[in-house]
Coordinates of C-alpha atoms and ligand atoms in Angstrom, one line a residue:
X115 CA -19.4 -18.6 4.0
X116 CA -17.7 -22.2 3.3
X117 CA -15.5 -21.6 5.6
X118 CA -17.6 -20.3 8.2
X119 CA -20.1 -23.2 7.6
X120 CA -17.0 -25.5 8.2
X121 CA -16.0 -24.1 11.7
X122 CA -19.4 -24.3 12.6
X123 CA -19.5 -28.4 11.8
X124 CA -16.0 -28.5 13.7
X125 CA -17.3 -26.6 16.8
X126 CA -20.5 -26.7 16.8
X127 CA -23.8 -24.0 17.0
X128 CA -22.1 -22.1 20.0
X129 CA -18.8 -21.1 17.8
X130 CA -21.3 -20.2 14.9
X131 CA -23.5 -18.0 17.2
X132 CA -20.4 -16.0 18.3
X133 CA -19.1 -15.5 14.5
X134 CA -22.2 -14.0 13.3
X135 CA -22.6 -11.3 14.8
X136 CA -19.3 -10.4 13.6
X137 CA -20.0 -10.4 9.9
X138 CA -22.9 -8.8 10.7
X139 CA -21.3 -5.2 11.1
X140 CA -19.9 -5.4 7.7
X141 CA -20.8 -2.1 6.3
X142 CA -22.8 -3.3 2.9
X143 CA -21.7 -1.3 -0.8
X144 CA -24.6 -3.5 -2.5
X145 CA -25.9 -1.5 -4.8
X146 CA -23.5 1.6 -4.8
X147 CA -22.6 2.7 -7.7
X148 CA -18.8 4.8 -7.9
X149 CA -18.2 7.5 -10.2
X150 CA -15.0 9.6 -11.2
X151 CA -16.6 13.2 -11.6
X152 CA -14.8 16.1 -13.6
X153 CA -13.6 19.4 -11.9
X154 CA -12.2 21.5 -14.2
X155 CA -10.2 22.6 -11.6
X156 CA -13.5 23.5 -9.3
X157 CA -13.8 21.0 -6.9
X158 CA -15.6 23.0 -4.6
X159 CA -18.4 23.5 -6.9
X160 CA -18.8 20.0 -7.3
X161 CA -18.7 19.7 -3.8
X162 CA -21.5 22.1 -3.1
X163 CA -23.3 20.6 -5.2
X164 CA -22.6 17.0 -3.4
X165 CA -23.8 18.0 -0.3
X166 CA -27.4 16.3 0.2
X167 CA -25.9 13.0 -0.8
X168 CA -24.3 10.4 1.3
X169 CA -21.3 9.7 -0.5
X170 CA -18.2 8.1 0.3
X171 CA -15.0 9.7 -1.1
X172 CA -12.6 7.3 -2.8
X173 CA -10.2 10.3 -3.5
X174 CA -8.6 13.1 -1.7
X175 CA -9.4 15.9 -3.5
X176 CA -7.2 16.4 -6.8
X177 CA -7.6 19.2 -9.0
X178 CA -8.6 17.1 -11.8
X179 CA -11.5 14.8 -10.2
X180 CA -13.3 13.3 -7.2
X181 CA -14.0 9.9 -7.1
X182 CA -17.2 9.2 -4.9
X183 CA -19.1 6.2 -4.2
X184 CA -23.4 6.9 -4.3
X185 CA -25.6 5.0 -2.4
X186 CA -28.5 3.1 -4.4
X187 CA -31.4 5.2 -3.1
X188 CA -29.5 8.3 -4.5
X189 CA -28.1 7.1 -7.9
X190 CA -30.8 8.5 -10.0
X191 CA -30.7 12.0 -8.1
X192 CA -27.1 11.8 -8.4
X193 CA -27.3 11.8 -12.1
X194 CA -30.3 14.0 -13.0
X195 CA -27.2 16.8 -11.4
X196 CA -25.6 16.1 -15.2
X197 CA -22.4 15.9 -13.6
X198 CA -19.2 15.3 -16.1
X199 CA -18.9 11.5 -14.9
X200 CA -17.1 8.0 -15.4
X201 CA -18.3 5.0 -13.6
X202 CA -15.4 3.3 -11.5
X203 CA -17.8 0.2 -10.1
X204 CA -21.3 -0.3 -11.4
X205 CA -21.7 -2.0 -7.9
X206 CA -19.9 -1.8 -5.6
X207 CA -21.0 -4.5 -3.6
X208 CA -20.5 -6.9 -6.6
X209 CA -16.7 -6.6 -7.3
X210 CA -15.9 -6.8 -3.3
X211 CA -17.7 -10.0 -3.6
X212 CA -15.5 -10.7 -6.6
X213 CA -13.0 -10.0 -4.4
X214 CA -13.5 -11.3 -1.4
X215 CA -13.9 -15.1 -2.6
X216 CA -9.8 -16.0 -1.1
X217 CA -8.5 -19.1 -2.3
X218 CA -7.4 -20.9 1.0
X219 CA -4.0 -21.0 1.6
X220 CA -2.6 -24.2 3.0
X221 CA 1.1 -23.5 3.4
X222 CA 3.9 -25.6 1.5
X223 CA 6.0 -29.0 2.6
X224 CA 9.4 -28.2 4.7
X225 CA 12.1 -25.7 2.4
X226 CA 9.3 -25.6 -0.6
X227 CA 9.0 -22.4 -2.2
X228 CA 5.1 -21.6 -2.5
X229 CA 3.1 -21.6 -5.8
X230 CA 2.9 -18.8 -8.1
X231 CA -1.1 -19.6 -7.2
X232 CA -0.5 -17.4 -4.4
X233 CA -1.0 -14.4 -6.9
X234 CA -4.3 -15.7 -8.2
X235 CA -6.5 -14.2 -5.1
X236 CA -5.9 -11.9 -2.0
X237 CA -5.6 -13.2 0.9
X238 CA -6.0 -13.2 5.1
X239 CA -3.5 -11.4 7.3
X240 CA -2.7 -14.5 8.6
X241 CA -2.1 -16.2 5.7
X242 CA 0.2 -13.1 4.5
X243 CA 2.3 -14.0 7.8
X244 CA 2.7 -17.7 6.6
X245 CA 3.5 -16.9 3.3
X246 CA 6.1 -15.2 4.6
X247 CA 7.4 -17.4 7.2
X248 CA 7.2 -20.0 3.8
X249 CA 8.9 -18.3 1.4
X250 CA 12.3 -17.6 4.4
X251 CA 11.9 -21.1 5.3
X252 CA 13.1 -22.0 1.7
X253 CA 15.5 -19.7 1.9
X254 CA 17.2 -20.0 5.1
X255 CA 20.5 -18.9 4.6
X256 CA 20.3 -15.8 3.1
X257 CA 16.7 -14.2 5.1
X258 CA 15.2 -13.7 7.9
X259 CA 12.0 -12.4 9.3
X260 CA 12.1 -9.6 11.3
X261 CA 9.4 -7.8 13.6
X262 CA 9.6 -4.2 14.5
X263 CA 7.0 -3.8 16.7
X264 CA 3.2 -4.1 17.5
X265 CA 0.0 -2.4 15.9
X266 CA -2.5 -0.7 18.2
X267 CA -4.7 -3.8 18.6
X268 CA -0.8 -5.8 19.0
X269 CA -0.4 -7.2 15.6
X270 CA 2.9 -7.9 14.6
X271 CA 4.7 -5.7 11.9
X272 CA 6.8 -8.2 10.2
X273 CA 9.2 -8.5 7.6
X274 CA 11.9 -10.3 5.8
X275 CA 15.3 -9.6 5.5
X276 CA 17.1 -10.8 2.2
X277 CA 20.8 -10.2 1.4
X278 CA 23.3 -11.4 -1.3
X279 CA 27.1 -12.7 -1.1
X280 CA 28.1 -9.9 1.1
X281 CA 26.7 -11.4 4.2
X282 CA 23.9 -9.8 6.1
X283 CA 23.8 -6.6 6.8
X284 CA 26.7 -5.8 4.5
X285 CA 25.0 -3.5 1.7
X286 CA 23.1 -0.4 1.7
X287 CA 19.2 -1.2 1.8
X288 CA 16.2 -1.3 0.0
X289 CA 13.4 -0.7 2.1
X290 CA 9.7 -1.1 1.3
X291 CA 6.6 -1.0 3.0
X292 CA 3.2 -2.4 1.8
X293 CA -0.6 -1.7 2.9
X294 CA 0.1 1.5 4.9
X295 CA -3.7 2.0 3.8
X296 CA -5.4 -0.7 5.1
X297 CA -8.0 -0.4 2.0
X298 CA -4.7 -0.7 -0.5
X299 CA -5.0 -4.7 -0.7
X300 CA -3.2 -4.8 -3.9
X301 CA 0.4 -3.5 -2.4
X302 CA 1.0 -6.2 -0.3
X303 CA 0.7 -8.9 -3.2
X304 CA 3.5 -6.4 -5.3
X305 CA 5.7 -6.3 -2.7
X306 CA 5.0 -10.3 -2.3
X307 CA 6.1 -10.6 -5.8
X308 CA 9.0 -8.5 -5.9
X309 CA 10.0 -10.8 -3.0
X310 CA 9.4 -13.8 -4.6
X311 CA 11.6 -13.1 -7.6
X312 CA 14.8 -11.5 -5.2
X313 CA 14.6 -15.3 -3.7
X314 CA 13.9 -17.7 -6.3
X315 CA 15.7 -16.3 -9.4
X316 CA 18.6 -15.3 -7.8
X317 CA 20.4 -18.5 -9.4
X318 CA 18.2 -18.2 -12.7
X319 CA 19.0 -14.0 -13.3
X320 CA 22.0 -12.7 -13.2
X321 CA 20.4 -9.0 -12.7
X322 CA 19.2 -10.5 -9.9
X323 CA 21.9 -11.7 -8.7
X324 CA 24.0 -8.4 -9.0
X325 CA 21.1 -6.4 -6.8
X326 CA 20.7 -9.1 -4.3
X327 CA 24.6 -8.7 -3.9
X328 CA 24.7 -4.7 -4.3
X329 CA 22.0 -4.8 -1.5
X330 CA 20.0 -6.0 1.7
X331 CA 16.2 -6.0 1.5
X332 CA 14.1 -5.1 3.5
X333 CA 10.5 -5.6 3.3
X334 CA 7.2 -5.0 5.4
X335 CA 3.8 -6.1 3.4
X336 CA 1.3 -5.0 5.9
X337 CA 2.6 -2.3 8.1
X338 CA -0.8 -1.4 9.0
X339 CA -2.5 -5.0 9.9
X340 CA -5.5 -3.4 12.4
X341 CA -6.5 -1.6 9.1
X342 CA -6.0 -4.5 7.2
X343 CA -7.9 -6.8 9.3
X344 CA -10.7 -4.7 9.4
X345 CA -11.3 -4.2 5.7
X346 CA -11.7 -8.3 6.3
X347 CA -14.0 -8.2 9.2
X348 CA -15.9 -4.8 9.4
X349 CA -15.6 -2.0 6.1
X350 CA -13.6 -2.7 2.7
X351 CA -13.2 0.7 2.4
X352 CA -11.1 1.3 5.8
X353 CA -8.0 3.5 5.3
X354 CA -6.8 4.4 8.8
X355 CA -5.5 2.8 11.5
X356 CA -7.5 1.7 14.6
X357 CA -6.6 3.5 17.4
X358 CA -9.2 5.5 19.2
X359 CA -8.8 8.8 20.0
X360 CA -9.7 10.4 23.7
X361 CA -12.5 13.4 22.5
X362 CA -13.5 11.6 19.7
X363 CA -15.9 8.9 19.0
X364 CA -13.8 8.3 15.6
X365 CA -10.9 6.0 15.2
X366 CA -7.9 6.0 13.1
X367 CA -5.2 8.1 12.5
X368 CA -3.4 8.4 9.2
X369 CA -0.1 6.1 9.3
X370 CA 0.9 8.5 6.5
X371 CA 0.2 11.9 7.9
X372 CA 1.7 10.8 11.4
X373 CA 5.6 11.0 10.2
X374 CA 7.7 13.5 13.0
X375 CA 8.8 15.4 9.8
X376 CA 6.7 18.4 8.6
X377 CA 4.1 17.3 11.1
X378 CA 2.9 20.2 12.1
X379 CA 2.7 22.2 8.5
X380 CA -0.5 23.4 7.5
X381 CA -2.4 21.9 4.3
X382 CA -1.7 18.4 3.6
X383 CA -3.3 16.4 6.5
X384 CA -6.4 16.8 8.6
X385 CA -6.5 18.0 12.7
X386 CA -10.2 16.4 12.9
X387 CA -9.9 12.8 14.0
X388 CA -13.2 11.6 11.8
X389 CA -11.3 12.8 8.1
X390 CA -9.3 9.6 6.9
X391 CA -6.3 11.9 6.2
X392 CA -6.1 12.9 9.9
X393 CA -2.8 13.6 11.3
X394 CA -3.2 12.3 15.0
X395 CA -2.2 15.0 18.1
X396 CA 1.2 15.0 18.2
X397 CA 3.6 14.3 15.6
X398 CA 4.4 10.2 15.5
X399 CA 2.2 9.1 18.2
X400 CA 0.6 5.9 16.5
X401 CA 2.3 2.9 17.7
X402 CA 2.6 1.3 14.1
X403 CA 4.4 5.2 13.4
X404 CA 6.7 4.5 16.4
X405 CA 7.8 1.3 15.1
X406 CA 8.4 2.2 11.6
X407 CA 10.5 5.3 13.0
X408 CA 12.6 3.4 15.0
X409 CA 13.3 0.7 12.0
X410 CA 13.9 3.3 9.9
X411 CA 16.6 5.5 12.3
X412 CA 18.4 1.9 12.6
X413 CA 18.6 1.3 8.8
X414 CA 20.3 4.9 8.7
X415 CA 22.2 4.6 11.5
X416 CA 23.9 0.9 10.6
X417 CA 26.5 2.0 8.5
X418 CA 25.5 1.5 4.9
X419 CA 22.7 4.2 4.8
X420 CA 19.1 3.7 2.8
X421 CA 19.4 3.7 -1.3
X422 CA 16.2 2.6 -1.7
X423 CA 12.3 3.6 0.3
X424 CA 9.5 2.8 -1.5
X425 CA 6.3 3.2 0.1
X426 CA 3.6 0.9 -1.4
X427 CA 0.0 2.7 -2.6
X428 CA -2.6 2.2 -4.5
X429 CA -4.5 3.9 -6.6
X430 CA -3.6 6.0 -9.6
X431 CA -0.8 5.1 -11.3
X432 CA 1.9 7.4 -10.4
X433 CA 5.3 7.3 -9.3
X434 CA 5.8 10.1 -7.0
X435 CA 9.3 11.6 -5.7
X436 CA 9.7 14.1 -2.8
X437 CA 8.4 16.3 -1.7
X438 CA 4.6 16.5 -0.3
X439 CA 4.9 19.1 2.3
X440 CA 5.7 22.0 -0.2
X441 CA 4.8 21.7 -4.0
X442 CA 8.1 24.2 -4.7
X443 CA 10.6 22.0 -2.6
X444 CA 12.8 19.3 -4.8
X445 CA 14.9 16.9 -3.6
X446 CA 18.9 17.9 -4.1
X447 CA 19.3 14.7 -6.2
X448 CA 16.1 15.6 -8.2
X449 CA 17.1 15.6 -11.6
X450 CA 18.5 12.1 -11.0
X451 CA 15.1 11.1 -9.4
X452 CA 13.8 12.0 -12.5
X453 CA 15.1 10.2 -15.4
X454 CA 15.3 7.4 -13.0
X455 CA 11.3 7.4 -12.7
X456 CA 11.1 8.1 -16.4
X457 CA 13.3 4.7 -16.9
X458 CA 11.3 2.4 -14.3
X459 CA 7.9 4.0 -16.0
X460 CA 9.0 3.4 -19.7
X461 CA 10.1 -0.7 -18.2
X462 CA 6.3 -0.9 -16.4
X463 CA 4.6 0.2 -19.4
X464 CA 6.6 -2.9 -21.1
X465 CA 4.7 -6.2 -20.4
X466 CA 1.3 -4.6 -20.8
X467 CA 1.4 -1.1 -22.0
X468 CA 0.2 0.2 -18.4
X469 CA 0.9 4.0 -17.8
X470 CA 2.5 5.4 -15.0
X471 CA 3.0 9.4 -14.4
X472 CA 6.0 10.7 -12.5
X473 CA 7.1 13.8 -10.7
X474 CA 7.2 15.4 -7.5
X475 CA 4.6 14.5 -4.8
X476 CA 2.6 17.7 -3.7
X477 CA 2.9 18.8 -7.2
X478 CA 2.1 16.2 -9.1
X479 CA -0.7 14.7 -7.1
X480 CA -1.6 16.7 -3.7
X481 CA 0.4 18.1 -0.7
X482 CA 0.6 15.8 2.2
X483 CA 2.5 16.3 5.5
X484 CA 4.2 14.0 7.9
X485 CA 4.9 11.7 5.0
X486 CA 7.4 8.6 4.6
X487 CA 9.0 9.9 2.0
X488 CA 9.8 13.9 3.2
X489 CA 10.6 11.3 6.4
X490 CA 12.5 9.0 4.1
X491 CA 14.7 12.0 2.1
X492 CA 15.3 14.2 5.2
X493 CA 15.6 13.0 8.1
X494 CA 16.5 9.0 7.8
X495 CA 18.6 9.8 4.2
X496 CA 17.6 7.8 1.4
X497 CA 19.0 8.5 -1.6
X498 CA 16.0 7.9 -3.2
X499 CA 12.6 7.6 -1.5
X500 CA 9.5 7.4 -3.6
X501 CA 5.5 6.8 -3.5
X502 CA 4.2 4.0 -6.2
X503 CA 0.6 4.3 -6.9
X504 CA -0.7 1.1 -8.2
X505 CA -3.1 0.2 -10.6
X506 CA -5.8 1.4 -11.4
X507 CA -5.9 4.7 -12.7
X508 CA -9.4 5.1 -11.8
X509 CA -10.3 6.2 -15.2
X510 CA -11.9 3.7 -16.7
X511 CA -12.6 1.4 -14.0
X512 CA -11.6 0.4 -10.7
X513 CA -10.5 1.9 -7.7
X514 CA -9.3 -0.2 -4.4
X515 CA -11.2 -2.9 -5.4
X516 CA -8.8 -4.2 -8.2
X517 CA -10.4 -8.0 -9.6
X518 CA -8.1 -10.8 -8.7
X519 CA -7.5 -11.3 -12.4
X520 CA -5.5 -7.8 -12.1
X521 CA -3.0 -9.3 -9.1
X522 CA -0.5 -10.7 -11.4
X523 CA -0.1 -8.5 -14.1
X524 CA 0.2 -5.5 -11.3
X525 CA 3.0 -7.5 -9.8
X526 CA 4.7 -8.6 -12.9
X527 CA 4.8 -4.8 -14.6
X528 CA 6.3 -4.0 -11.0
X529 CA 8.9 -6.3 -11.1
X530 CA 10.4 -5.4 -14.5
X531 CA 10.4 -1.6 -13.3
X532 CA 12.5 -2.6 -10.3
X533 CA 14.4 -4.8 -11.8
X534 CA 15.8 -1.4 -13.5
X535 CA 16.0 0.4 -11.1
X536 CA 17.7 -1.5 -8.6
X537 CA 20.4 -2.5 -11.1
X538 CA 20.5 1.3 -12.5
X539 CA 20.2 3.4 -9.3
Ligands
LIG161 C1 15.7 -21.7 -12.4 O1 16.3 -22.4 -13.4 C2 16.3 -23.8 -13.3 C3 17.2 -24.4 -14.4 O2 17.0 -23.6 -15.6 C4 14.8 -24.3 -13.5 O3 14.7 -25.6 -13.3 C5 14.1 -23.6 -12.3 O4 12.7 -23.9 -12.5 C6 14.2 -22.1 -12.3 N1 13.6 -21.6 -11.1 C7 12.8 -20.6 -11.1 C8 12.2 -20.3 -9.8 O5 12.4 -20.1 -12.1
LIG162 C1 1.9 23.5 15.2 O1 2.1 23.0 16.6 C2 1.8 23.9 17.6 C3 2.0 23.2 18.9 O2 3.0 22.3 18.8 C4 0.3 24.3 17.5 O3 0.0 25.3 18.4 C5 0.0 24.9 16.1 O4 -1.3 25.1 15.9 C6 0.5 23.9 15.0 N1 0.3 24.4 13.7 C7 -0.2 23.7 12.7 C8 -0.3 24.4 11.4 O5 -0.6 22.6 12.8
LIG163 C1 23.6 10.4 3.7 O1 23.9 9.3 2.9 C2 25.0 9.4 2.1 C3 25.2 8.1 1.3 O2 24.1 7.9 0.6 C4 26.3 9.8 2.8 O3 27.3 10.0 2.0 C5 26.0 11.0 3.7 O4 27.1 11.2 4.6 C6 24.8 10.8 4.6 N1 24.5 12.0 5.3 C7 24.2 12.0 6.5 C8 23.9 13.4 7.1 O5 24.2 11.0 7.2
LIG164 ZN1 -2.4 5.0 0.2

């Protein structure tokens, strides 16, 4: 509101009347209460149970729980059910607003590396594509940024390239994307981190050193900004991205159910274009999809191949491998994948005793097709290709909405897992 009441002083009542309106559409979660409820392997009894109540799922459905936000008039009905229940937000509303309170971000002098204050708060699209364009300015001689295309709404998806002695371009790559899920605001800040410490400690570290010469980074924060924006402007809890659909007064199609690679199996994604998992009507035919296929076939294709996907998530905790189409399939290299996850978990539990669980996608969490990673491992061959589900758990507390206080830690526990992986793999 500071801000807003500022632009209105600069502008006048006119440029106030027009903003309004605006935040005025902001779908409200005062008062909702979110709640982790117990199975026992019987979701659709819980379900059944569910369905007079306007809830908004926070989960897809796991055997284990469902995670469900309750709206204030239907808390107390909600509970007189005796459900098996944790709370994940006592309201809602309240930690968004916890949230939502950005420090501004006002961009560095000429070559200086921004502030580690960066990690104290999320932050504006805007201000993620200035960070950026900061943090390369410092570095000028060994990064670039890089755009690979447009969003639906023509946002651009940006990253930065970094490389080592070799030269650019020399190395195999690392390739991660952030905030696939708009609602996940938590990756981008990880992946900002990571990015942070390949730059600045490459003369302080030699680990760092020795990956930043084994390989050339690549790295997207926000490859789904229409999403992103809109958790800003319109609904926190926005997943999708924001292309309309002819037929269907819904919007959004699932960046991550949209890969040309076990599209069209059944079971892991959703043909109805109102579910937030659906998969869109024709395999890769989002824009943000198109781009992020066409980067990827060029990585492949350049000589060196893909060591290294990682696609950025939140929530849960998990490091998953391929596959997510088929809950029997394992990648050829799979026992490698393995202990290497069992490494990088043991090295993120380190700084704070955080848990991470590993293992195979579909089986360890829930089938999903047209995914990065079955992308990733079979079609643009990366030796390893994995999902990272950030913090929280869920249990406990928490869910998308991760405090601010959280941003750091997350990032930090990150880091020291890829640190070992990258100089292990
Ligand atoms: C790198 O090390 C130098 C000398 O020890 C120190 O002055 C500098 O602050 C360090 N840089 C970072 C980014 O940690
Ligand atoms: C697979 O695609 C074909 C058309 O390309 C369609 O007729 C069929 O229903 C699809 N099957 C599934 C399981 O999506
Ligand atoms: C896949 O990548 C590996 C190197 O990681 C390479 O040896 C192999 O030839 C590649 N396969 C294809 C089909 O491109
Ligand atoms: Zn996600």
């Amino acid at each position: 509101m500071k801000l807003l009441a500022a632009v209105a002083v600069l502008l006048g009542p006119l440029a106030l009347a027009t903003a309004v309106p605006q935040l005025e559409h902001r779908v409200s979660y005062d008062g909702y209460r979110v709640y982790r409820i117990a199975t026992h392997h019987n979701a659709a009894s819980v379900k059944a149970q569910l369905k007079g109540f306007a809830t908004v799922p926070f989960n897809l459905d796991t055997d284990e729980h469902l995670d469900v936000a309750i709206p204030p008039g239907q808390i107390s009905a909600f509970e007189s059910l005796g459900l098996e229940t944790e709370v994940m937000h006592e309201d809602l509303g309240a930690d968004i607003a916890e949230e939502g309170s950005f420090a501004a971000y006002r961009g560095v002098e000429a070559q200086a590396v921004p502030s580690l204050t960066w990690f104290d708060s999320y932050h504006s699209y805007n201000d993620h594509v200035q960070y950026f364009n900061d943090l390369q300015a410092a570095f000028p001689q060994n990064s670039e940024i890089f755009t690979i295309g447009n969003s639906y709404q023509g946002r651009s998806i940006f990253g930065i390239h970094i490389w080592g002695s070799g030269g650019k371009g020399s190395k195999p790559a690392v390739y991660f994307h952030g905030t696939v899920h708009a609602r996940e605001w938590i990756t981008a800040k990880v992946v900002e981190y990571i990015t942070y410490n390949l730059l600045t400690q490459y003369d302080n570290d030699t680990t760092v050193r020795a990956v930043r010469d084994s390989y050339d980074f690549y790295i997207l924060p926000v490859v789904n900004p229409d999403g992103f924006v809109y958790t800003q402007t319109n609904d926190r809890l926005w997943r999708k991205n924001r292309q309309p659909r002819s037929g269907s007064s819904c919007v959004g199609t699932d960046n991550n159910r949209n890969w040309p690679y076990m599209w069209n199996v059944s079971g892991g994604a959703s043909t109805n274009p109102c579910a937030e998992t659906y998969k869109g009507q024709a395999a890769g035919d989002t824009p943000e999809n198109q781009a992020l296929v066409a980067f990827s076939q060029k990585l492949r294709n350049q000589g060196n191949g893909i060591r290294l996907y990682i696609d950025w998530h939140s929530y849960g905790q998990y490091i998953l491998l391929p596959y997510g189409y088929n809950c029997q399939a394992r990648a050829a290299n799979h026992a490698r994948q393995t202990t290497l996850a069992s490494a990088v978990a043991a090295r993120i539990a380190q700084p704070y005793g955080t848990r991470f669980t590993y293992g195979p996608s579909c089986s360890t969490l829930y089938a999903t097709t047209g995914s990065s990673v079955d992308y990733m491992t079979d079609v643009a061959n990366a030796t390893y290709a994995w999902t990272i589900e950030l913090r929280p758990t869920g249990s406990g507390g928490g869910g998308f909405v991760l405090p601010p206080a959280q941003i750091l830690p997350s990032a930090v526990e990150q880091w020291e897992g890829m640190k070992y992986l990258l100089a292990t793999m």
